[in-house]
Coordinates of C-alpha atoms and ligand atoms in Angstrom, one line a residue:
M17 CA -19.3 197.1 147.8
K18 CA -19.2 201.1 148.0
N19 CA -15.7 202.7 149.4
I20 CA -17.5 204.6 152.4
E21 CA -19.0 200.9 153.7
K22 CA -15.1 199.2 153.6
Q23 CA -14.1 202.1 155.6
I24 CA -16.7 201.9 158.1
F25 CA -16.6 197.5 157.7
N26 CA -13.0 198.4 158.7
Y27 CA -13.6 201.4 161.5
L28 CA -16.4 198.8 163.3
S29 CA -14.2 196.2 163.1
K30 CA -11.8 197.7 165.4
H31 CA -13.3 200.0 167.4
L32 CA -16.9 197.6 168.4
T33 CA -16.6 193.9 170.2
H34 CA -17.9 191.0 168.2
K35 CA -21.0 191.3 169.7
R36 CA -21.7 194.8 168.6
F37 CA -19.8 194.7 164.8
E38 CA -22.8 191.7 164.6
H39 CA -25.3 193.7 165.7
S40 CA -24.8 196.8 163.6
C41 CA -24.8 194.3 160.4
N42 CA -28.1 193.1 161.6
V43 CA -29.5 196.5 162.0
A44 CA -27.9 198.1 158.7
T45 CA -29.8 195.0 157.0
L46 CA -33.4 195.3 158.2
A47 CA -33.4 198.8 157.9
R48 CA -31.9 198.3 154.1
E49 CA -35.4 196.6 153.7
L50 CA -37.5 198.4 155.8
A51 CA -36.0 201.3 153.5
S52 CA -37.1 199.6 150.8
K53 CA -40.8 198.8 152.1
H54 CA -41.3 202.5 152.7
N55 CA -39.8 204.6 149.9
V56 CA -36.4 205.4 151.7
D57 CA -33.1 205.1 150.0
A58 CA -31.8 201.4 150.9
L59 CA -28.0 203.0 150.7
K60 CA -28.6 206.0 153.2
A61 CA -30.5 203.1 155.6
Q62 CA -27.6 200.8 155.2
I63 CA -24.9 203.4 156.5
A64 CA -27.1 204.6 159.1
G65 CA -27.9 201.5 160.1
L66 CA -24.3 200.5 160.4
L67 CA -23.0 203.4 161.8
H68 CA -25.2 203.6 164.6
D69 CA -23.5 202.2 167.4
C70 CA -20.3 203.6 166.1
A71 CA -19.4 204.9 169.2
K72 CA -21.1 202.6 171.6
C73 CA -17.7 200.9 172.8
M74 CA -16.3 204.7 174.5
S75 CA -15.3 204.7 177.5
N76 CA -16.7 207.5 179.6
D77 CA -13.5 208.9 179.5
E78 CA -13.6 209.4 175.7
F79 CA -17.0 210.5 175.4
V80 CA -16.4 213.6 177.8
G81 CA -13.2 214.3 175.5
L82 CA -15.4 214.1 172.9
F83 CA -17.9 216.4 174.0
N84 CA -15.5 218.7 175.4
G85 CA -16.7 222.4 174.7
R86 CA -20.1 221.1 173.1
R87 CA -21.6 220.5 176.3
K88 CA -23.2 223.6 176.5
T89 CA -26.5 222.6 173.8
F90 CA -26.9 219.0 175.7
K91 CA -29.2 219.4 178.2
H92 CA -28.4 217.3 181.7
F93 CA -25.0 216.6 180.1
S94 CA -23.3 215.9 183.8
K95 CA -26.1 214.0 185.1
I96 CA -26.1 212.1 182.1
V97 CA -22.2 211.4 181.9
K98 CA -22.9 210.3 185.9
F99 CA -25.7 208.2 185.7
S100 CA -26.1 206.7 182.2
P101 CA -23.1 207.4 180.0
N102 CA -24.8 204.8 177.7
L103 CA -27.0 207.5 176.6
L104 CA -24.2 209.6 174.9
H105 CA -23.3 206.7 172.6
S106 CA -25.8 208.2 170.0
F107 CA -24.6 211.9 170.3
A108 CA -21.2 210.5 170.1
G109 CA -21.9 208.5 167.0
E110 CA -23.0 211.4 164.9
I111 CA -19.8 213.4 165.4
V112 CA -17.8 210.5 164.5
A113 CA -20.1 209.7 161.5
K114 CA -19.3 213.7 160.7
E115 CA -15.7 214.2 161.2
K116 CA -14.5 210.7 160.6
F117 CA -16.7 209.8 157.7
K118 CA -17.5 213.3 156.4
I119 CA -20.9 212.3 156.4
N120 CA -22.8 215.8 156.1
D121 CA -26.7 214.4 154.5
K122 CA -29.0 215.1 157.4
D123 CA -30.9 212.5 157.5
I124 CA -28.5 209.9 158.4
L125 CA -26.6 212.1 160.9
N126 CA -30.1 212.5 162.1
A127 CA -31.2 208.6 161.8
I128 CA -27.9 208.1 164.2
K129 CA -28.1 210.9 167.0
N130 CA -31.7 209.9 167.3
H131 CA -31.7 206.2 167.7
T132 CA -32.0 205.7 171.4
Q133 CA -34.1 208.5 172.5
G134 CA -36.0 210.1 169.5
R135 CA -37.2 213.0 168.8
S136 CA -40.2 215.3 167.7
K137 CA -40.8 215.1 164.2
M138 CA -38.5 212.3 163.3
S139 CA -38.0 211.6 159.6
V140 CA -39.6 207.9 157.8
L141 CA -35.3 207.0 158.5
E142 CA -35.1 208.0 161.8
K143 CA -37.8 206.3 162.6
I144 CA -36.5 203.3 160.2
V145 CA -32.8 203.0 162.4
F146 CA -35.2 203.5 165.3
V147 CA -37.1 200.3 165.2
A148 CA -34.3 198.4 163.5
D149 CA -32.0 199.0 166.5
F150 CA -34.9 197.4 169.0
V151 CA -36.0 194.1 167.0
S152 CA -32.6 193.6 164.6
N153 CA -32.4 189.7 164.8
D154 CA -29.9 189.3 167.5
R155 CA -32.2 190.9 169.6
K156 CA -33.4 187.7 171.7
M157 CA -37.2 189.2 173.0
R158 CA -40.1 187.3 171.9
Y159 CA -41.4 189.4 170.5
V160 CA -38.7 190.7 167.6
K161 CA -40.1 188.8 165.0
K162 CA -43.7 190.1 165.1
L163 CA -42.6 193.7 165.3
Q164 CA -40.1 193.4 162.6
N165 CA -43.5 192.3 160.3
L166 CA -45.6 195.0 162.0
A167 CA -42.7 197.4 160.7
K168 CA -42.7 196.8 157.0
Q169 CA -46.6 196.8 157.0
N170 CA -46.9 199.7 159.1
L171 CA -44.0 201.6 160.2
D172 CA -45.8 204.4 162.5
K173 CA -47.2 201.7 164.5
A174 CA -44.0 199.5 164.9
F175 CA -42.2 203.1 165.9
F176 CA -44.8 203.7 168.6
E177 CA -44.5 200.2 170.4
V178 CA -41.1 200.2 170.3
L179 CA -41.2 204.1 171.9
T180 CA -43.2 202.9 174.7
K181 CA -41.4 199.8 174.9
K182 CA -38.5 201.8 175.6
I183 CA -39.7 204.0 177.9
E184 CA -41.4 201.2 180.3
H185 CA -38.0 200.2 180.6
V186 CA -36.5 203.3 181.7
I187 CA -39.3 203.8 184.5
S188 CA -39.1 200.1 185.4
E189 CA -35.1 200.2 186.0
G190 CA -35.5 203.4 187.6
I191 CA -32.8 205.1 184.7
I192 CA -32.5 208.4 183.4
L193 CA -35.3 209.4 181.1
L194 CA -33.6 212.0 178.4
P195 CA -36.3 214.7 178.0
Q196 CA -35.8 214.4 174.3
T197 CA -37.7 211.1 174.5
V198 CA -40.5 212.7 176.4
D199 CA -40.7 215.1 173.3
T200 CA -40.9 212.1 170.8
W201 CA -43.5 210.7 172.6
N202 CA -45.4 214.1 173.0
W203 CA -45.1 214.4 169.4
Y204 CA -46.2 211.7 168.3
V205 CA -49.5 211.1 170.7
S206 CA -50.3 215.1 169.4
N207 CA -50.0 214.1 166.0
N208 CA -51.5 210.6 166.1
K209 CA -54.2 212.4 168.5
K210 CA -55.0 215.2 165.8
N211 CA -54.8 212.7 162.4
K212 CA -58.1 210.7 164.1
Ligands
FE2_8 FE1 -27.5 202.6 170.6
FE2_9 FE1 -27.7 199.4 168.2

């Protein structure tokens, strides 16, 4: 095992619940597998998968502390803290990856930062982590295996199904929809139309 992976395992085992730790390992395994199918660096996928939820168990106060002074770049920050603080964990995860583990690979950082809400112009690695997070082996939904198989055959189709399910969930629960999620949807749909 590479040194960086050891450091990450150590950190995650101390900062995440057991369930979240297992989930992170499952996401890393699936991300690695998808990376090998879609010609992406497997180690990058492994690291992004392991770290994607590294800030998931932070308290609201810790989130606020971490974002202090960075808030101006963050649209709707105070609303998100108030109504859906969980949405901050991807953004916080990027900061932890950068500052704690000195990761400077932009693609890994983007995959961590955008695994919940996506963004326009996502890379293949970003899509892999986005999908792997939603259909990792610990997820209980009935469509998990089907989407895992689809992601191996056609990553874009699986990505779009996951994005659709996430937006449906936000709407049915009446929770905050990040503007970046709307950007992701519009980017994917218009790009797809253009290619038809
Ligand atoms: Fe997450
Ligand atoms: Fe996750």
